[in-house]
PDB file of C-alpha atoms and ligand atoms in Angstrom:
ATOM      1  CA  MET A   1      -1.502  21.347   2.407  1.00 87.00           C
ATOM      2  CA  ALA A   2      -2.072  22.049   6.090  1.00 90.00           C
ATOM      3  CA  GLU A   3       0.780  19.674   7.000  1.00 93.00           C
ATOM      4  CA  LEU A   4       3.219  21.366   4.617  1.00 96.00           C
ATOM      5  CA  GLY A   5       2.130  24.784   5.869  1.00 96.00           C
ATOM      6  CA  ASP A   6       2.543  23.728   9.493  1.00 97.00           C
ATOM      7  CA  ALA A   7       6.043  22.392   8.813  1.00 97.00           C
ATOM      8  CA  ILE A   8       7.102  25.658   7.166  1.00 98.00           C
ATOM      9  CA  THR A   9       5.439  27.725   9.902  1.00 98.00           C
ATOM     10  CA  ARG A  10       7.360  25.720  12.502  1.00 97.00           C
ATOM     11  CA  ASP A  11      10.711  25.794  10.684  1.00 98.00           C
ATOM     12  CA  TYR A  12      10.633  29.566  10.123  1.00 98.00           C
ATOM     13  CA  ALA A  13       8.969  30.742  13.343  1.00 96.00           C
ATOM     14  CA  GLY A  14       9.717  34.429  13.861  1.00 95.00           C
ATOM     15  CA  GLU A  15      11.406  34.748  10.472  1.00 97.00           C
ATOM     16  CA  THR A  16      10.421  36.276   7.141  1.00 97.00           C
ATOM     17  CA  VAL A  17      10.532  34.113   4.039  1.00 98.00           C
ATOM     18  CA  ILE A  18      10.523  34.860   0.323  1.00 98.00           C
ATOM     19  CA  MET A  19       8.476  32.245  -1.497  1.00 98.00           C
ATOM     20  CA  VAL A  20       9.700  32.087  -5.086  1.00 98.00           C
ATOM     21  CA  GLY A  21       7.201  30.469  -7.432  1.00 98.00           C
ATOM     22  CA  VAL A  22       8.441  28.863 -10.619  1.00 97.00           C
ATOM     23  CA  LEU A  23       6.011  29.987 -13.322  1.00 96.00           C
ATOM     24  CA  LYS A  24       3.663  28.859 -14.482  1.00 95.00           C
ATOM     25  CA  GLY A  25       3.002  25.432 -13.066  1.00 96.00           C
ATOM     26  CA  SER A  26       3.433  26.341  -9.402  1.00 97.00           C
ATOM     27  CA  ALA A  27       0.779  29.093  -9.392  1.00 97.00           C
ATOM     28  CA  PHE A  28      -2.029  27.100  -7.733  1.00 98.00           C
ATOM     29  CA  PHE A  29       0.337  25.302  -5.342  1.00 98.00           C
ATOM     30  CA  LEU A  30       1.955  28.570  -4.252  1.00 98.00           C
ATOM     31  CA  ALA A  31      -1.463  30.153  -3.704  1.00 97.00           C
ATOM     32  CA  ASP A  32      -2.615  27.273  -1.505  1.00 97.00           C
ATOM     33  CA  LEU A  33       0.685  26.731   0.281  1.00 97.00           C
ATOM     34  CA  ALA A  34       1.110  30.415   1.105  1.00 97.00           C
ATOM     35  CA  ARG A  35      -2.332  30.490   2.694  1.00 97.00           C
ATOM     36  CA  SER A  36      -1.358  27.576   4.932  1.00 97.00           C
ATOM     37  CA  VAL A  37       1.821  29.262   6.143  1.00 97.00           C
ATOM     38  CA  HIS A  38       1.443  31.507   9.174  1.00 96.00           C
ATOM     39  CA  ILE A  39       4.603  33.589   9.109  1.00 96.00           C
ATOM     40  CA  ASP A  40       5.578  36.808   7.355  1.00 97.00           C
ATOM     41  CA  CYS A  41       6.260  36.049   3.747  1.00 96.00           C
ATOM     42  CA  THR A  42       6.635  37.794   0.427  1.00 97.00           C
ATOM     43  CA  PHE A  43       6.377  36.405  -3.099  1.00 97.00           C
ATOM     44  CA  ASP A  44       8.623  36.534  -6.081  1.00 98.00           C
ATOM     45  CA  PHE A  45       8.495  34.609  -9.338  1.00 98.00           C
ATOM     46  CA  VAL A  46      10.933  33.221 -11.845  1.00 98.00           C
ATOM     47  CA  ALA A  47      10.127  31.623 -15.170  1.00 97.00           C
ATOM     48  CA  VAL A  48      12.173  28.911 -16.793  1.00 93.00           C
ATOM     49  CA  SER A  49      11.682  26.788 -19.822  1.00 84.00           C
ATOM     50  CA  SER A  50      13.108  23.323 -20.110  1.00 72.00           C
ATOM     51  CA  TYR A  51      10.569  21.713 -22.378  1.00 60.00           C
ATOM     52  CA  LYS A  52      10.343  21.477 -26.089  1.00 59.00           C
ATOM     53  CA  LYS A  53       6.851  22.626 -26.979  1.00 55.00           C
ATOM     54  CA  GLY A  54       4.383  19.760 -26.824  1.00 58.00           C
ATOM     55  CA  SER A  55       6.935  17.402 -25.346  1.00 66.00           C
ATOM     56  CA  ARG A  56       6.511  15.429 -22.126  1.00 67.00           C
ATOM     57  CA  SER A  57      10.156  15.315 -21.238  1.00 68.00           C
ATOM     58  CA  THR A  58      12.734  17.928 -20.465  1.00 63.00           C
ATOM     59  CA  SER A  59      15.034  19.077 -23.241  1.00 65.00           C
ATOM     60  CA  GLY A  60      17.841  19.101 -20.695  1.00 71.00           C
ATOM     61  CA  ALA A  61      18.696  22.756 -21.295  1.00 83.00           C
ATOM     62  CA  VAL A  62      17.128  25.195 -18.858  1.00 88.00           C
ATOM     63  CA  LYS A  63      16.628  28.803 -19.865  1.00 89.00           C
ATOM     64  CA  LEU A  64      15.826  31.585 -17.411  1.00 93.00           C
ATOM     65  CA  LEU A  65      12.957  33.512 -18.988  1.00 94.00           C
ATOM     66  CA  LYS A  66      12.238  35.776 -16.018  1.00 96.00           C
ATOM     67  CA  ASP A  67      14.643  36.559 -13.198  1.00 96.00           C
ATOM     68  CA  LEU A  68      13.890  37.509  -9.573  1.00 97.00           C
ATOM     69  CA  ASP A  69      12.506  41.012  -9.016  1.00 97.00           C
ATOM     70  CA  GLU A  70      13.972  41.489  -5.521  1.00 96.00           C
ATOM     71  CA  PRO A  71      17.428  40.708  -4.118  1.00 97.00           C
ATOM     72  CA  ILE A  72      17.538  37.522  -2.018  1.00 98.00           C
ATOM     73  CA  GLU A  73      20.916  38.108  -0.384  1.00 98.00           C
ATOM     74  CA  GLY A  74      20.686  37.428   3.360  1.00 98.00           C
ATOM     75  CA  LYS A  75      17.049  36.287   3.072  1.00 98.00           C
ATOM     76  CA  HIS A  76      15.309  32.991   3.737  1.00 98.00           C
ATOM     77  CA  VAL A  77      14.152  31.636   0.387  1.00 98.00           C
ATOM     78  CA  ILE A  78      11.833  28.765  -0.472  1.00 98.00           C
ATOM     79  CA  ILE A  79      11.616  27.813  -4.138  1.00 98.00           C
ATOM     80  CA  VAL A  80       8.069  26.662  -4.837  1.00 98.00           C
ATOM     81  CA  GLU A  81       7.788  24.261  -7.779  1.00 98.00           C
ATOM     82  CA  ASP A  82       4.998  22.115  -9.190  1.00 97.00           C
ATOM     83  CA  ILE A  83       7.003  18.949  -9.887  1.00 96.00           C
ATOM     84  CA  LEU A  84      10.469  17.753  -9.051  1.00 96.00           C
ATOM     85  CA  ASP A  85      11.114  15.449 -11.986  1.00 94.00           C
ATOM     86  CA  THR A  86      14.636  14.934 -13.351  1.00 93.00           C
ATOM     87  CA  GLY A  87      15.824  17.686 -11.010  1.00 94.00           C
ATOM     88  CA  ILE A  88      17.514  19.581 -13.836  1.00 93.00           C
ATOM     89  CA  THR A  89      15.322  22.677 -13.422  1.00 94.00           C
ATOM     90  CA  LEU A  90      15.672  22.891  -9.643  1.00 95.00           C
ATOM     91  CA  GLY A  91      19.362  22.027  -9.823  1.00 95.00           C
ATOM     92  CA  TYR A  92      19.832  24.978 -12.170  1.00 94.00           C
ATOM     93  CA  LEU A  93      17.742  27.350 -10.043  1.00 96.00           C
ATOM     94  CA  ARG A  94      19.468  26.262  -6.840  1.00 97.00           C
ATOM     95  CA  LYS A  95      22.856  26.933  -8.395  1.00 95.00           C
ATOM     96  CA  ILE A  96      22.006  30.450  -9.558  1.00 95.00           C
ATOM     97  CA  PHE A  97      20.118  31.337  -6.367  1.00 97.00           C
ATOM     98  CA  LEU A  98      23.051  30.252  -4.188  1.00 98.00           C
ATOM     99  CA  GLN A  99      25.250  32.689  -6.093  1.00 97.00           C
ATOM    100  CA  HIS A 100      23.067  35.469  -4.601  1.00 97.00           C
ATOM    101  CA  LYS A 101      23.977  34.279  -1.051  1.00 98.00           C
ATOM    102  CA  PRO A 102      20.550  33.801   0.569  1.00 98.00           C
ATOM    103  CA  LYS A 103      20.486  33.210   4.340  1.00 98.00           C
ATOM    104  CA  SER A 104      18.893  29.843   3.611  1.00 98.00           C
ATOM    105  CA  LEU A 105      17.506  28.098   0.554  1.00 98.00           C
ATOM    106  CA  LYS A 106      14.905  25.337   0.603  1.00 98.00           C
ATOM    107  CA  ILE A 107      12.632  23.702  -1.954  1.00 98.00           C
ATOM    108  CA  ALA A 108       8.917  22.976  -1.739  1.00 98.00           C
ATOM    109  CA  ALA A 109       7.492  20.742  -4.472  1.00 98.00           C
ATOM    110  CA  CYS A 110       3.852  19.823  -4.845  1.00 98.00           C
ATOM    111  CA  LEU A 111       4.802  16.519  -6.503  1.00 98.00           C
ATOM    112  CA  ASP A 112       7.939  14.446  -6.645  1.00 98.00           C
ATOM    113  CA  LYS A 113       8.755  11.825  -9.288  1.00 97.00           C
ATOM    114  CA  PRO A 114      11.832  10.231  -7.679  1.00 95.00           C
ATOM    115  CA  ALA A 115      12.119   7.522 -10.343  1.00 93.00           C
ATOM    116  CA  ARG A 116      13.007  10.148 -12.953  1.00 90.00           C
ATOM    117  CA  ARG A 117      15.828  11.862 -11.088  1.00 93.00           C
ATOM    118  CA  VAL A 118      18.996  12.736 -13.004  1.00 93.00           C
ATOM    119  CA  GLU A 119      20.378  15.513 -10.762  1.00 92.00           C
ATOM    120  CA  PRO A 120      21.068  14.675  -7.082  1.00 94.00           C
ATOM    121  CA  ILE A 121      18.476  17.008  -5.594  1.00 96.00           C
ATOM    122  CA  GLU A 122      15.661  16.524  -3.086  1.00 96.00           C
ATOM    123  CA  ALA A 123      12.872  18.836  -1.964  1.00 97.00           C
ATOM    124  CA  ASP A 124      12.643  19.868   1.699  1.00 98.00           C
ATOM    125  CA  TYR A 125       8.845  19.941   1.564  1.00 98.00           C
ATOM    126  CA  VAL A 126       6.957  17.521  -0.710  1.00 98.00           C
ATOM    127  CA  GLY A 127       3.211  17.218  -1.183  1.00 97.00           C
ATOM    128  CA  PHE A 128       3.050  13.786  -2.805  1.00 97.00           C
ATOM    129  CA  SER A 129       5.522  11.361  -4.272  1.00 97.00           C
ATOM    130  CA  ILE A 130       4.121   9.923  -7.520  1.00 97.00           C
ATOM    131  CA  PRO A 131       5.102   7.269 -10.056  1.00 96.00           C
ATOM    132  CA  ASN A 132       6.490   8.128 -13.472  1.00 94.00           C
ATOM    133  CA  GLN A 133       3.315   9.330 -15.154  1.00 94.00           C
ATOM    134  CA  PHE A 134       2.641  12.643 -16.843  1.00 95.00           C
ATOM    135  CA  VAL A 135       0.172  14.730 -14.892  1.00 97.00           C
ATOM    136  CA  ILE A 136      -1.907  17.788 -15.711  1.00 97.00           C
ATOM    137  CA  GLY A 137      -4.238  20.125 -13.846  1.00 98.00           C
ATOM    138  CA  TYR A 138      -3.868  22.215 -10.683  1.00 98.00           C
ATOM    139  CA  GLY A 139      -1.534  24.509 -12.624  1.00 98.00           C
ATOM    140  CA  MET A 140       0.221  21.812 -14.622  1.00 97.00           C
ATOM    141  CA  ASP A 141      -0.044  21.662 -18.364  1.00 95.00           C
ATOM    142  CA  TYR A 142       0.370  19.679 -21.499  1.00 94.00           C
ATOM    143  CA  ALA A 143       1.413  22.131 -24.245  1.00 92.00           C
ATOM    144  CA  GLU A 144      -0.003  24.956 -22.046  1.00 93.00           C
ATOM    145  CA  LYS A 145      -3.453  23.367 -21.820  1.00 95.00           C
ATOM    146  CA  PHE A 146      -5.315  21.860 -18.850  1.00 96.00           C
ATOM    147  CA  ARG A 147      -3.729  24.104 -16.188  1.00 97.00           C
ATOM    148  CA  ASN A 148      -7.200  25.127 -15.026  1.00 98.00           C
ATOM    149  CA  LEU A 149      -8.375  21.610 -14.177  1.00 97.00           C
ATOM    150  CA  PRO A 150      -9.093  21.820 -10.455  1.00 97.00           C
ATOM    151  CA  ASP A 151      -7.598  18.381  -9.717  1.00 97.00           C
ATOM    152  CA  ILE A 152      -4.327  16.706 -10.591  1.00 97.00           C
ATOM    153  CA  CYS A 153      -5.028  14.144 -13.339  1.00 97.00           C
ATOM    154  CA  ILE A 154      -2.942  11.632 -15.283  1.00 96.00           C
ATOM    155  CA  LEU A 155      -2.574  12.432 -18.991  1.00 95.00           C
ATOM    156  CA  PRO A 156      -3.247   9.169 -20.878  1.00 93.00           C
ATOM    157  CA  PRO A 157      -0.033   7.914 -22.533  1.00 90.00           C
ATOM    158  CA  ASP A 158      -1.845   7.718 -25.910  1.00 89.00           C
ATOM    159  CA  PHE A 159      -3.083  11.339 -25.732  1.00 88.00           C
ATOM    160  CA  PRO A 160      -2.296  12.925 -29.117  1.00 87.00           C
ATOM    161  CA  ALA A 161       0.647  15.322 -29.193  1.00 79.00           C
TER     162      ALA A 161
HETATM  163  P1  XMP B   1      12.806  18.669 -14.203  1.00 57.74           P
HETATM  164  O1  XMP B   1      12.891  17.456 -15.085  1.00 57.74           O
HETATM  165  O2  XMP B   1      13.768  19.720 -14.617  1.00 57.74           O
HETATM  166  O3  XMP B   1      11.374  19.193 -14.568  1.00 57.74           O
HETATM  167  O4  XMP B   1      12.854  18.317 -12.739  1.00 57.74           O
HETATM  168  C1  XMP B   1      10.683  19.980 -13.783  1.00 57.74           C
HETATM  169  C2  XMP B   1       9.637  20.631 -14.617  1.00 57.74           C
HETATM  170  O5  XMP B   1       9.091  19.727 -15.574  1.00 57.74           O
HETATM  171  C3  XMP B   1       7.729  19.875 -15.635  1.00 57.74           C
HETATM  172  N1  XMP B   1       7.094  18.563 -15.477  1.00 57.74           N
HETATM  173  C4  XMP B   1       5.826  18.338 -15.690  1.00 57.74           C
HETATM  174  N2  XMP B   1       4.855  19.180 -16.053  1.00 57.74           N
HETATM  175  N3  XMP B   1       3.325  17.379 -15.921  1.00 57.74           N
HETATM  176  C5  XMP B   1       3.593  18.689 -16.167  1.00 57.74           C
HETATM  177  O6  XMP B   1       2.674  19.420 -16.468  1.00 57.74           O
HETATM  178  C6  XMP B   1       4.267  16.479 -15.572  1.00 57.74           C
HETATM  179  O7  XMP B   1       3.982  15.305 -15.340  1.00 57.74           O
HETATM  180  C7  XMP B   1       5.596  17.010 -15.431  1.00 57.74           C
HETATM  181  N4  XMP B   1       6.745  16.426 -15.079  1.00 57.74           N
HETATM  182  C8  XMP B   1       7.662  17.422 -15.110  1.00 57.74           C
HETATM  183  C9  XMP B   1       7.315  20.773 -14.539  1.00 57.74           C
HETATM  184  O8  XMP B   1       6.847  21.946 -15.125  1.00 57.74           O
HETATM  185  C10 XMP B   1       8.522  21.052 -13.734  1.00 57.74           C
HETATM  186  O9  XMP B   1       8.620  22.409 -13.475  1.00 57.74           O
HETATM  187 MG1   MG B   2       7.272  23.927 -13.832  1.00 57.74          MG
END
């Protein structure tokens, strides 16, 4: 976390950044990342849904459930996401955020599953690159459960739906 925070602190020295957390999975990551970043920053949150309830894979259709509260035009924005998986969610968010003309737009992802990518999108700041396994804990869920596990854990493939 310190390394990611240092990189952001360095890249935005003297600037103010809006960190936009993607609810709900990014909550713990945003909280830790923000405390490792030593620049002026504010928070905003969006919520999207791309999963069929109880499913482990994206439905492919992203819906914006909660929009930004504050305008991002002319501002430095970092989207903070738990996992960059197929890239469909972040591809969608990037597209709509760019329409608001931010001064810059970057992506911080706690985890990256590059093997699953469908959309050509990469994060600017990545915690860990992981293989194609479903993970829970540290904010991440399976059917809304297990977000409160303090560590990131692999959900066994035979775990009942
Ligand atoms: P896409 O495929 O659009 O998906 O890049 C990003 C979203 O999918 C969720 N996701 C997971 N959630 N464990 C989870 O709890 C996982 O292993 C996992 N893989 C993807 C995640 O919420 C992310 O926002
Ligand atoms: Mg998410």
